[in-house]
Coordinates of C-alpha atoms in Angstrom, one line a residue:
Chain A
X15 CA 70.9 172.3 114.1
X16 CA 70.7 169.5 111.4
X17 CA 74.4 170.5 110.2
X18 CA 75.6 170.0 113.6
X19 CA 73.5 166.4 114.2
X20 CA 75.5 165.8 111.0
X21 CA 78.8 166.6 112.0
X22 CA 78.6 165.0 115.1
X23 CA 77.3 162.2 113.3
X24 CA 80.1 162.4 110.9
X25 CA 82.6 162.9 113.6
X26 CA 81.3 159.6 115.6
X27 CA 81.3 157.8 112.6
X28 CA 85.3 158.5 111.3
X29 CA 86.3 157.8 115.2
X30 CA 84.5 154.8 115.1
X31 CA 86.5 153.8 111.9
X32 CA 89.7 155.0 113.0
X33 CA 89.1 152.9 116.1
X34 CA 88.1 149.7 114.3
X35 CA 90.7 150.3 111.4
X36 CA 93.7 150.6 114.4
X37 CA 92.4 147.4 116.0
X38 CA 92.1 145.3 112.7
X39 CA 95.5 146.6 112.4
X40 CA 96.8 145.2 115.4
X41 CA 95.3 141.6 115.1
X42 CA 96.7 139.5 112.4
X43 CA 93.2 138.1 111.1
X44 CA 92.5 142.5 111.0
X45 CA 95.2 142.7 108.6
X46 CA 94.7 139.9 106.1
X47 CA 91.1 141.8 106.2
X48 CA 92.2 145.3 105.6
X49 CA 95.0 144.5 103.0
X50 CA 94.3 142.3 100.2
X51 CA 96.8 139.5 100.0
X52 CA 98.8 139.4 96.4
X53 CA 97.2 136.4 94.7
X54 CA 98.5 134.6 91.0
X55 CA 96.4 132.6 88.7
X56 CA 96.3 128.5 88.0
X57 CA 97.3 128.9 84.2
X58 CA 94.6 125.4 83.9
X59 CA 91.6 126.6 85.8
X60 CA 92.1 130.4 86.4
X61 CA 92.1 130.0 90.2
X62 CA 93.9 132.5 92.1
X63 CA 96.0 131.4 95.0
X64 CA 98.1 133.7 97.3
X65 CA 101.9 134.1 96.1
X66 CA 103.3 132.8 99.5
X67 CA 102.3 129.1 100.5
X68 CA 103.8 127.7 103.2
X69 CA 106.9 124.0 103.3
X70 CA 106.9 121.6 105.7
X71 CA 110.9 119.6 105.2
X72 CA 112.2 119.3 108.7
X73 CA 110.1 122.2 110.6
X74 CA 106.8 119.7 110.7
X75 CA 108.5 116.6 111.3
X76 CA 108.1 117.0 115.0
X77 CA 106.6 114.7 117.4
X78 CA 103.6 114.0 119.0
X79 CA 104.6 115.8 122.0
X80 CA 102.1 119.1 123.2
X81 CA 105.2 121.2 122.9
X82 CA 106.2 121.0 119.4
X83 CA 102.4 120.5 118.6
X84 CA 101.0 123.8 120.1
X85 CA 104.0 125.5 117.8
X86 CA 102.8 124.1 114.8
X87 CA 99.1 125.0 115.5
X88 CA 100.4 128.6 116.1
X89 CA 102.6 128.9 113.1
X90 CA 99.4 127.7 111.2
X91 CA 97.1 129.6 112.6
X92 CA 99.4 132.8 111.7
X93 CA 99.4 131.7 108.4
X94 CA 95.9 131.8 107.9
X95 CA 95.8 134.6 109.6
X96 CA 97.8 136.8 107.2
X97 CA 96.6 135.4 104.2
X98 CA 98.3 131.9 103.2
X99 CA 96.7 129.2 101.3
X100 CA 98.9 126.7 100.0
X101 CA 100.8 124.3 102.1
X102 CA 103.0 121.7 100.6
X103 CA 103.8 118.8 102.3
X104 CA 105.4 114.9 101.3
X105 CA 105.4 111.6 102.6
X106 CA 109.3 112.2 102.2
X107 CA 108.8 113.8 105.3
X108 CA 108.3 112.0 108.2
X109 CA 105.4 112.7 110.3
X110 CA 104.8 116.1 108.7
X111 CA 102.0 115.3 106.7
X112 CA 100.1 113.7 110.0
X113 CA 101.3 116.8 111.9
X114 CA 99.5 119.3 109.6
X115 CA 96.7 116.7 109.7
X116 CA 96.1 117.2 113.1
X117 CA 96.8 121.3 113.1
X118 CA 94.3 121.3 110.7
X119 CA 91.4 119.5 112.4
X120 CA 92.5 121.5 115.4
X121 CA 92.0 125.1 113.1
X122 CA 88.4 123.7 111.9
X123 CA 90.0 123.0 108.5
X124 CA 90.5 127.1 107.3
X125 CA 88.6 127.1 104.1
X126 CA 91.8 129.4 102.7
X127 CA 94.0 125.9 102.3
X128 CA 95.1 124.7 99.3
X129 CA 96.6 121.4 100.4
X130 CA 99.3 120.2 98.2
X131 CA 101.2 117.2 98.5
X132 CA 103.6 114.3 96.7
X133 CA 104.2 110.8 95.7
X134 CA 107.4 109.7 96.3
X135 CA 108.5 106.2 95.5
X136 CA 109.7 104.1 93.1
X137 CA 107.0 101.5 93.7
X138 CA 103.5 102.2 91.4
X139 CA 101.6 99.9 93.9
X140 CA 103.4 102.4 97.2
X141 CA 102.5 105.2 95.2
X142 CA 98.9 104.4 95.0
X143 CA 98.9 103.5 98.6
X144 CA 100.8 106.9 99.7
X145 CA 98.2 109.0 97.9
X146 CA 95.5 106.9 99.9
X147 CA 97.8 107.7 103.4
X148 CA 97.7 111.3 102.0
X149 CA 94.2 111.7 101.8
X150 CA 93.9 109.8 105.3
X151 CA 96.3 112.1 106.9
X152 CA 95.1 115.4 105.4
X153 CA 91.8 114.2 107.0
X154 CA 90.5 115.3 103.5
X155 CA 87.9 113.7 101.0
X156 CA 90.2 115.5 97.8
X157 CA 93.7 117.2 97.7
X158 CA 94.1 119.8 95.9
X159 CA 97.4 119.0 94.3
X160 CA 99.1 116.2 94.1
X161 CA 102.5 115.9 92.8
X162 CA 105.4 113.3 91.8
X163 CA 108.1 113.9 94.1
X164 CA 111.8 114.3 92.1
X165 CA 110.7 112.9 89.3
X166 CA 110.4 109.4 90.5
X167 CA 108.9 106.9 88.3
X168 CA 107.2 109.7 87.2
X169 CA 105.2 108.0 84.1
X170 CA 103.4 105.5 86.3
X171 CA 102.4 107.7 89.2
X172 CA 101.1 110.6 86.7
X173 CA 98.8 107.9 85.5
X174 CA 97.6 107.4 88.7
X175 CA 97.5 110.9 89.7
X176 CA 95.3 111.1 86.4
X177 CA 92.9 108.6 87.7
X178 CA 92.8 110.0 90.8
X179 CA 92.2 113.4 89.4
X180 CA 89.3 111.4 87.3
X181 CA 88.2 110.1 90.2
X182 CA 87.7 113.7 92.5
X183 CA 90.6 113.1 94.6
X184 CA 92.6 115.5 93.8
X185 CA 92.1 118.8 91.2
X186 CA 95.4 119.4 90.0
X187 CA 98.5 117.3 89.3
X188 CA 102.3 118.1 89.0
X189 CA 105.8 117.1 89.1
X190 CA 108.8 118.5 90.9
X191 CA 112.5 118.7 91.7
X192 CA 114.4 120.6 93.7
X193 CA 118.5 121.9 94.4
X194 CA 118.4 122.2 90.6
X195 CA 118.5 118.5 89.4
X196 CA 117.1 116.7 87.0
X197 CA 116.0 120.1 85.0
X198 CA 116.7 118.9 81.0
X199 CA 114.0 115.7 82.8
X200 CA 111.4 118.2 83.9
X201 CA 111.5 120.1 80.6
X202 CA 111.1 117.1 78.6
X203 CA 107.9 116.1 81.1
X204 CA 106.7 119.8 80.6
X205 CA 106.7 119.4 76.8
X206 CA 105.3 116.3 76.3
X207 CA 102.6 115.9 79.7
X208 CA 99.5 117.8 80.9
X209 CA 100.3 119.6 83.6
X210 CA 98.9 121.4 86.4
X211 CA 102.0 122.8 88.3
X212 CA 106.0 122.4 88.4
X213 CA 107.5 122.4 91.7
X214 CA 111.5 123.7 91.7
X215 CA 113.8 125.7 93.3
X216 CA 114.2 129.2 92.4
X217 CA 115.5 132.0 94.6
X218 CA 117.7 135.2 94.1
X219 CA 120.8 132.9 93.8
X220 CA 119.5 130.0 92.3
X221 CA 118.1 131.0 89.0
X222 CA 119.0 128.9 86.4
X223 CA 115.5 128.1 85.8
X224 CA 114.9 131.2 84.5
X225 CA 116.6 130.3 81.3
X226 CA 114.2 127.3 79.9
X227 CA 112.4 125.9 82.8
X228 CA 110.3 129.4 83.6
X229 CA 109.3 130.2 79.9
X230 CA 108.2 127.0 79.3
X231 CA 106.0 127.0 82.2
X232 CA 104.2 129.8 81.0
X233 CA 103.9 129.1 77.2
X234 CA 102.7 125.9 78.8
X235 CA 100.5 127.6 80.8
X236 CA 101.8 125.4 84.0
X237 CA 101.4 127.1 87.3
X238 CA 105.2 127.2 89.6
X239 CA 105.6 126.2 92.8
X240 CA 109.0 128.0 94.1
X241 CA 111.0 125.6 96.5
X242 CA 114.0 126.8 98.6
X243 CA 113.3 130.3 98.9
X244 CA 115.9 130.8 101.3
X245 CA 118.2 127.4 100.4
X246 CA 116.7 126.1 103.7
X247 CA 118.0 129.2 106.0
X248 CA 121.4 129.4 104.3
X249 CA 120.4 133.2 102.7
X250 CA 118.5 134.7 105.5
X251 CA 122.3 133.4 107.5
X252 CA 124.3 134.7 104.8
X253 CA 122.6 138.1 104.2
X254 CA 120.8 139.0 108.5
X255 CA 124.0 140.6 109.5
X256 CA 124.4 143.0 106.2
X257 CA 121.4 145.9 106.4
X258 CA 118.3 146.1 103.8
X259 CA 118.7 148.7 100.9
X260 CA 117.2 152.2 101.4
X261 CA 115.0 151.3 98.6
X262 CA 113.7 148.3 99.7
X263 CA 111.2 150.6 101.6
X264 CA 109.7 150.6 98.1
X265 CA 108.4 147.9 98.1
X266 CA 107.9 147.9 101.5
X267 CA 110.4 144.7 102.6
X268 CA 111.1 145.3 106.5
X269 CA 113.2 141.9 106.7
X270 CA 115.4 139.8 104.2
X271 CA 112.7 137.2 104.3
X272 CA 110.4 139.8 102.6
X273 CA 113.0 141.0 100.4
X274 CA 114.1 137.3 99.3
X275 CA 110.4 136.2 98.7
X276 CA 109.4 139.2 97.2
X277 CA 112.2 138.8 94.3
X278 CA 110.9 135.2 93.6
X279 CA 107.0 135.8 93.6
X280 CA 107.4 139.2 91.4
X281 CA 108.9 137.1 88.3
X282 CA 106.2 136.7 86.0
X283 CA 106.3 133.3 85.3
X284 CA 106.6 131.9 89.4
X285 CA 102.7 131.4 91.0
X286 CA 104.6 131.2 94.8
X287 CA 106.8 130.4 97.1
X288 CA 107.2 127.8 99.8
X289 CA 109.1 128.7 102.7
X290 CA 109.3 126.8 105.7
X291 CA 109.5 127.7 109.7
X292 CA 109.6 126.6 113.0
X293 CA 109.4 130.0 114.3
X294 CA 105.9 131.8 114.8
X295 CA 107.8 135.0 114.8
X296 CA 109.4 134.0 111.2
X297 CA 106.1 132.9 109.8
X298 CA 104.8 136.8 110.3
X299 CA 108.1 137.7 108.7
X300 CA 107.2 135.6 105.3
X301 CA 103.7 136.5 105.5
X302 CA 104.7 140.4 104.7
X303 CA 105.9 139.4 101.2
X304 CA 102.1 138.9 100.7
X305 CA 101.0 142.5 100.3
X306 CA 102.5 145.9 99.3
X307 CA 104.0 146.6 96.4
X308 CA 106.3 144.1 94.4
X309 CA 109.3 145.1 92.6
X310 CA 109.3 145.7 89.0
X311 CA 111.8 144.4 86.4
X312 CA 114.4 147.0 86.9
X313 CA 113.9 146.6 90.6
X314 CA 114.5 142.8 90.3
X315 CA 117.8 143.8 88.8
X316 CA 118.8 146.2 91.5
X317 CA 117.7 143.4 94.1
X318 CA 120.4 140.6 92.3
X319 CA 123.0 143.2 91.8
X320 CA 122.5 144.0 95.7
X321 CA 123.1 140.7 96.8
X322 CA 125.9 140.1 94.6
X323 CA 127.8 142.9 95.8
X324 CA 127.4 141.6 99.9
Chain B
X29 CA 119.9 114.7 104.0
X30 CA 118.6 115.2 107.9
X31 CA 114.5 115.3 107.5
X32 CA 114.5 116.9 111.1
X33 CA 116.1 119.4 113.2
X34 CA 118.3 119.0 116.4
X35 CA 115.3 119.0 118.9
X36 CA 113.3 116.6 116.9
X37 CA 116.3 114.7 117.0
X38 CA 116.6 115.4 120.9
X39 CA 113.1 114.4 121.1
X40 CA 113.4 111.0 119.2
X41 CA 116.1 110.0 121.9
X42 CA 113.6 111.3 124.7
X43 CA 110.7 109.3 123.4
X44 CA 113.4 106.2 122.8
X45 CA 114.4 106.3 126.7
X46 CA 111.4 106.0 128.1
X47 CA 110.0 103.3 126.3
X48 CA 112.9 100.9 126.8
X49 CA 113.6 102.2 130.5
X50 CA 114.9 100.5 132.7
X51 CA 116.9 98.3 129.6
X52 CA 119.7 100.8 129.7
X53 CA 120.1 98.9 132.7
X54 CA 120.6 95.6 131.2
X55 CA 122.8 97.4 128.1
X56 CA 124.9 98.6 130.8
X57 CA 125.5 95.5 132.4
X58 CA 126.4 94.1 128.4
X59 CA 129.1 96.8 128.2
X60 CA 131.1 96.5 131.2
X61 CA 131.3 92.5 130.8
X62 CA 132.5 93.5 127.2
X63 CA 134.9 95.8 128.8
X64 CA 135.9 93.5 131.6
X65 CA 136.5 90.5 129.2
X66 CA 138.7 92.4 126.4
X67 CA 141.0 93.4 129.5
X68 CA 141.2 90.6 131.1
X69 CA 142.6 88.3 127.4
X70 CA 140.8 85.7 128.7
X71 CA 140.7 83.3 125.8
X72 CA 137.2 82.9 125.0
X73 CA 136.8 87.1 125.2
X74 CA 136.6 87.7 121.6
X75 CA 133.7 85.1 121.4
X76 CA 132.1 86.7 124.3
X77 CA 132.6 90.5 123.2
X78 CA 131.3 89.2 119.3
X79 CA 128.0 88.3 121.1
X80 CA 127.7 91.0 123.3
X81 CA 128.4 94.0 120.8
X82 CA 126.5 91.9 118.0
X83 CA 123.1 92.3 120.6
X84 CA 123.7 95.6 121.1
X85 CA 124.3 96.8 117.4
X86 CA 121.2 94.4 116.4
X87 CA 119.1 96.3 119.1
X88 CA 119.8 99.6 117.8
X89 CA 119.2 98.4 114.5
X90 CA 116.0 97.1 115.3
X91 CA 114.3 99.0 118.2
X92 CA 115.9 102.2 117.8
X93 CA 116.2 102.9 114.0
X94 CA 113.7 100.2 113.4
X95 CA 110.8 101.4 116.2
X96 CA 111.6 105.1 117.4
X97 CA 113.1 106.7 114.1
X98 CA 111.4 105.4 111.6
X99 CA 108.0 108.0 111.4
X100 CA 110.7 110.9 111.2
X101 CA 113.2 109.3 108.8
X102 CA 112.8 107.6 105.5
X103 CA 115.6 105.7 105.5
X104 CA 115.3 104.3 109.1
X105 CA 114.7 101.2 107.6
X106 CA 117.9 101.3 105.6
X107 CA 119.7 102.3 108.6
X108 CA 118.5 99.5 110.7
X109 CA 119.3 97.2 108.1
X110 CA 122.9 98.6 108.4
X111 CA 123.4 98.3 112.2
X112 CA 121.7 94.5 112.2
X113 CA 124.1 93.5 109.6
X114 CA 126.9 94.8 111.8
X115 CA 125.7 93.2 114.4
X116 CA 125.3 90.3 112.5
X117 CA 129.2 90.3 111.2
X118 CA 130.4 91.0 115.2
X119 CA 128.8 87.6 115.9
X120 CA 129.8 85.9 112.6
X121 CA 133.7 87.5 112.8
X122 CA 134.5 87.3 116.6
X123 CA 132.6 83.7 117.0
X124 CA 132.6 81.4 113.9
X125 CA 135.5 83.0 112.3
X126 CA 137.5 83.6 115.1
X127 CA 138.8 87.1 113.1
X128 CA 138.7 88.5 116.8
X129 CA 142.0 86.5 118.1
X130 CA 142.8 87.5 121.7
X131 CA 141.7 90.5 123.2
X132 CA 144.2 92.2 125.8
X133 CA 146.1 95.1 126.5
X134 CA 148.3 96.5 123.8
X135 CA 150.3 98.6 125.7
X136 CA 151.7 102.2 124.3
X137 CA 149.4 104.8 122.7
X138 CA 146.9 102.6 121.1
X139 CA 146.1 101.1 124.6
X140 CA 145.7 104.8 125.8
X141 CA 143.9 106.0 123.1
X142 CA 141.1 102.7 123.4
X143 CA 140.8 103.6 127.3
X144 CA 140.1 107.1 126.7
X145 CA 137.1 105.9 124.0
X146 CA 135.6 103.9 127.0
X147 CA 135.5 106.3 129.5
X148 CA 134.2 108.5 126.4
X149 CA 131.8 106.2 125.2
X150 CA 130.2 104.8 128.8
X151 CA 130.6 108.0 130.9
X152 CA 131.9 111.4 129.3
X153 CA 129.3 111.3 126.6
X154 CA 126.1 111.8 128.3
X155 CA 127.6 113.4 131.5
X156 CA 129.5 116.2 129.3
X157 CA 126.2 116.6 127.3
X158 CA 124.6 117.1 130.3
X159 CA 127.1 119.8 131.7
X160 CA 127.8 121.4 129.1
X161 CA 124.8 121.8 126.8
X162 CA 122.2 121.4 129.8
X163 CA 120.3 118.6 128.0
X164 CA 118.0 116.7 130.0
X165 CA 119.3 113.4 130.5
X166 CA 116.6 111.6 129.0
X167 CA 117.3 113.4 125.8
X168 CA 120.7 112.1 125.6
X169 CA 122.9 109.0 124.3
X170 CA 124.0 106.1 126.0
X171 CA 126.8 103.6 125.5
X172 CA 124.9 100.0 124.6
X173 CA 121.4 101.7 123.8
X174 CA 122.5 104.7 121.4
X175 CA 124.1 104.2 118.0
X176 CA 127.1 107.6 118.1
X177 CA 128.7 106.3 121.9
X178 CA 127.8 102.1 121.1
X179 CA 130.0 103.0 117.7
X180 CA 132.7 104.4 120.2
X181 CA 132.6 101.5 122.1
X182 CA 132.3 99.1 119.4
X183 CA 136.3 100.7 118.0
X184 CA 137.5 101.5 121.2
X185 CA 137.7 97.7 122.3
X186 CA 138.3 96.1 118.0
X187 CA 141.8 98.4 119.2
X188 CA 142.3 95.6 121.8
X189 CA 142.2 93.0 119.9
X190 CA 145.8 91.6 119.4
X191 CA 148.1 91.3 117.3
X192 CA 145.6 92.7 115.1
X193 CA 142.1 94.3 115.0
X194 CA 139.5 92.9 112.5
X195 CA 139.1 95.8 110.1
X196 CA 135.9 93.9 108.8
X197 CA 134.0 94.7 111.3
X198 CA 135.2 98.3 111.8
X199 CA 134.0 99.5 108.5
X200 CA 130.3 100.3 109.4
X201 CA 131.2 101.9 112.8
X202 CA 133.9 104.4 110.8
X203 CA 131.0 104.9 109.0
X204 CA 129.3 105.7 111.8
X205 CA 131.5 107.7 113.3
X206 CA 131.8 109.9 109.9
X207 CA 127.9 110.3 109.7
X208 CA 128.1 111.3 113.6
X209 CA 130.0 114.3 112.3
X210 CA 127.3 114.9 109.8
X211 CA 125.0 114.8 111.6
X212 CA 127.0 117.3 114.3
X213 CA 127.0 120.0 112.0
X214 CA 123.3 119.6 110.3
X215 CA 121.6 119.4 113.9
X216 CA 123.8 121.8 115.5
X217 CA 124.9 118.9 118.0
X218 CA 128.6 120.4 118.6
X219 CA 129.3 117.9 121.7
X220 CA 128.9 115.0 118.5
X221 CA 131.8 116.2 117.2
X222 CA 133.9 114.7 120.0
X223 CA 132.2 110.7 118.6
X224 CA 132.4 111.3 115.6
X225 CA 136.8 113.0 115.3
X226 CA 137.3 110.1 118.4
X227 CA 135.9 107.3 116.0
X228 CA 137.7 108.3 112.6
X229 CA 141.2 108.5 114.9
X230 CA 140.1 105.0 116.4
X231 CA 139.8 104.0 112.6
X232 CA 143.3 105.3 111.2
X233 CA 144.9 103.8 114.4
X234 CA 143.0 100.6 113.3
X235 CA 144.2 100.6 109.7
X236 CA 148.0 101.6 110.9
X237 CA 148.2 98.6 113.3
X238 CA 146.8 96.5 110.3
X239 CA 148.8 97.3 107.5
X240 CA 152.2 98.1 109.3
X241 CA 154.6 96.1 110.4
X242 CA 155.5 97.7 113.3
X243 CA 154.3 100.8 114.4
X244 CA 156.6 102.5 117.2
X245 CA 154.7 105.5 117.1
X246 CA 152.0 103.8 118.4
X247 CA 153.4 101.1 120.8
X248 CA 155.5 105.0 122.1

């Protein structure tokens, strides 16, 4: 009698975690819950942050308009969803720093972000005052990076940043470039500064920063922010219309998103990737490369070689 | 570098249209008395059209680069600064230095090719954009209020001016017309294509006329 209460019990018990373990599966806030996201340390503080953050050049630079506005709050919303954390943003960018601002506020301010933004100017007086606009616009008491946009008067504004960073406005501090410029600049800065994070590009056909620029990082122990996963959407253009490897299912990639982020996040020496989207849709597409398995280096091999070849 | 996509781009225009509605009105009115006068070779046209166009390219400057782009683009200012000074040098060149000369018809295959650049510029633009790309038409460009059809404009009637057009003040809107086609292909804007190939022929008919003798091609 008490073997059967048992099993019934039993039974009622693995149906009722079937049941909850297919609905978490069907909502994205389920999965980020059931699968843990794939996080990387901050070489300077041991802080681990999830391998795929999110870019805001062009697709946030919207305006205030309810159409646009409700996308962004969606494609946010997805993002915490699944897992993200970091979203990088720049006054370079026209309104997108006010329009994650406000998707923010409108989200209750997910305790998942990692808000990282930039100075860009020449001017040491602007830059003070765009880190100030920053903080404004992020609707936040403290960023958590702050960077110096391309390199531009970088020794001023890392003093600054410095202060700042004294001051508990921001907790870490960086530099960056991107489309491969300026990199013999950015390995001098890397040798001779304190720093928190790089920012530069790196993707599967962009890779001279594996040569100097990655290694350094890491002896360093600076944390790297990958920009232009997908060369804006040039790759994911270049690459939609050829099919996936077999064994791509390896590593379980269902997209060439996936399969593109996945290659940058799994070197060693990158802490994540940035893409960027418009598209809800897309922004579940990225999010994948944030669990399941990541290649290994012979994998990583296969996956350049693959490309090469199409 | 574009910081924004076609329908940020579309929206810009949108936002743009309604705030200075109803001044396309008074633009309008601007361009067909710019129109009428380089026809006509009345003699104080090029003074006239010099103020006119100056307005017009100092407006866009200002209002449109300088108010409505400027939170989406960081070099809006820069931009402005660009179409002010043009408008500045269509005042300077067509009133105080008389560069203009006499604006009339010229006859042959330049005259056809500036009247097919005004009916481009003031009606074809927006009404093909429109038609063919279904665009609202508060989302698209118009001639006196715009920069990509005002530039059109701007060369279609400089190719009236006799004997000679004032390449001076033709530089910026070749410009233009070259970062039209720019910005065609990074927006995805195929229908700017039309502006921006119409401007750069407008350009090289321009530079023909001013360094050739004769050009019987042309005059055909």
């Amino acid at each position: 009698m008490i073997d059967r209460r048992r099993s019934r019990r039993s039974f009622l018990k693995l149906a009722a975690a079937s049941a909850a373990g297919w609905w978490a599966s069907l909502s994205p806030a389920g999965f980020a819950a059931e699968r843990e996201p794939h996080r990387k340390p901050i070489p300077s503080s041991g802080e681990r942050i999830p391998v795929i953050g999110m870019g805001t050049w062009i697709t946030f630079n919207v305006p205030d308009a309810p159409g646009p506005m409700a996308v962004r709050r969606e494609i946010l919303g997805r993002f915490f969803a699944r897992g993200g954390g970091m979203i990088d943003s720049s006054p370079m960018y026209g309104r997108a720093e006010a329009v994650v601002g406000d998707c923010l506020r409108a989200l209750d301010r997910p305790e998942a972000l990692f808000s990282a933004t930039k100075i860009w100017t020449r001017s040491t007086s602007t830059g003070r005052e765009q880190h100030a606009d920053s903080l404004d616009l992020w609707g936040a008491g403290r960023l958590d990076l702050q960077q110096v946009h391309n390199l531009q008067n970088w020794q001023a504004h890392l003093e600054t940043l410095r202060e700042r960073r004294e001051a508990g406005e921001v907790r870490y501090i960086g530099i960056t470039t991107s489309h491969g410029r300026r990199h013999d600049e950015m390995e001098r800065i890397m040798r001779s500064e304190d720093l928190d994070f790089v920012q530069l590009t790196y993707n599967i056909l962009d890779r001279e920063a594996e040569q100097r620029l990655l290694p350094l990082a890491t002896e360093r122990g600076i944390a790297v922010i990958a920009n232009r996963p997908f060369r804006q959407k040039a790759l994911i253009e270049r690459f939609e219309d050829h099919p996936l490897p077999d064994w791509a299912a390896e590593i379980e990639c269902e997209n060439w998103p996936q399969f593109l982020l996945k290659f940058i996040v799994s070197h060693p020496d990158v802490t994540c990737a940035i893409p960027a989207t418009s598209v809800v849709a897309h922004m579940g597409e990225n999010m994948g490369a944030l669990y399941g398995p990541m290649p290994d280096a012979a994998m990583r091999e296969r996956m350049v070689a693959w490309v090469g070849d199409l | 570098m574009l910081p924004f996509d076609g329908p940020t781009w579309l929206a810009i225009l949108e936002q743009y249209n309604q705030a200075i509605w109803p001044l396309h009105g008074v633009a309008a009115l601007c361009v067909l008395a710019a129109i009428a006068l380089a026809f006509s070779g009345a003699r104080f046209a090029g003074h006239a059209i010099g103020v006119l166009l100056g307005v017009l390219w100092i407006w866009i400057g200002l209002i449109f680069f300088g108010g409505s782009v400027a939170p989406f683009h960081f070099a809006a200012e820069e931009l402005a600064g660009v179409f002010v000074a043009q408008g500045l040098m269509m005042v300077l060149a067509l009133t105080v230095m008389g560069r203009g000369g006499i604006f009339g018809w010229p006859g042959g295959r330049t005259g056809v090719l500036a009247v097919v650049l005004v009916v481009y510029a003031v009606a074809a633009h927006p009404l093909l954009g429109h038609l063919l790309t279904d665009t609202p038409w508060s989302q698209l460009s118009y001639v006196g209020v715009a920069p990509a059809p005002t530039m059109l404009l701007t060369l279609a009637l400089l190719l009236l001016a006799l004997p000679r057009p004032p390449l001076i003040v033709a530089i910026i809107p070749f410009l233009w017309a070259l970062v039209t086609g720019y910005m065609a292909a990074g927006l995805g804007l195929a229908l700017e294509y039309i502006p921006a190939t119409l401007g750069v022929a407008a350009f090289a008919v321009m530079v023909v006329r001013r360094f050739q003798r004769s050009e019987p091609w042309l005059d055909g």
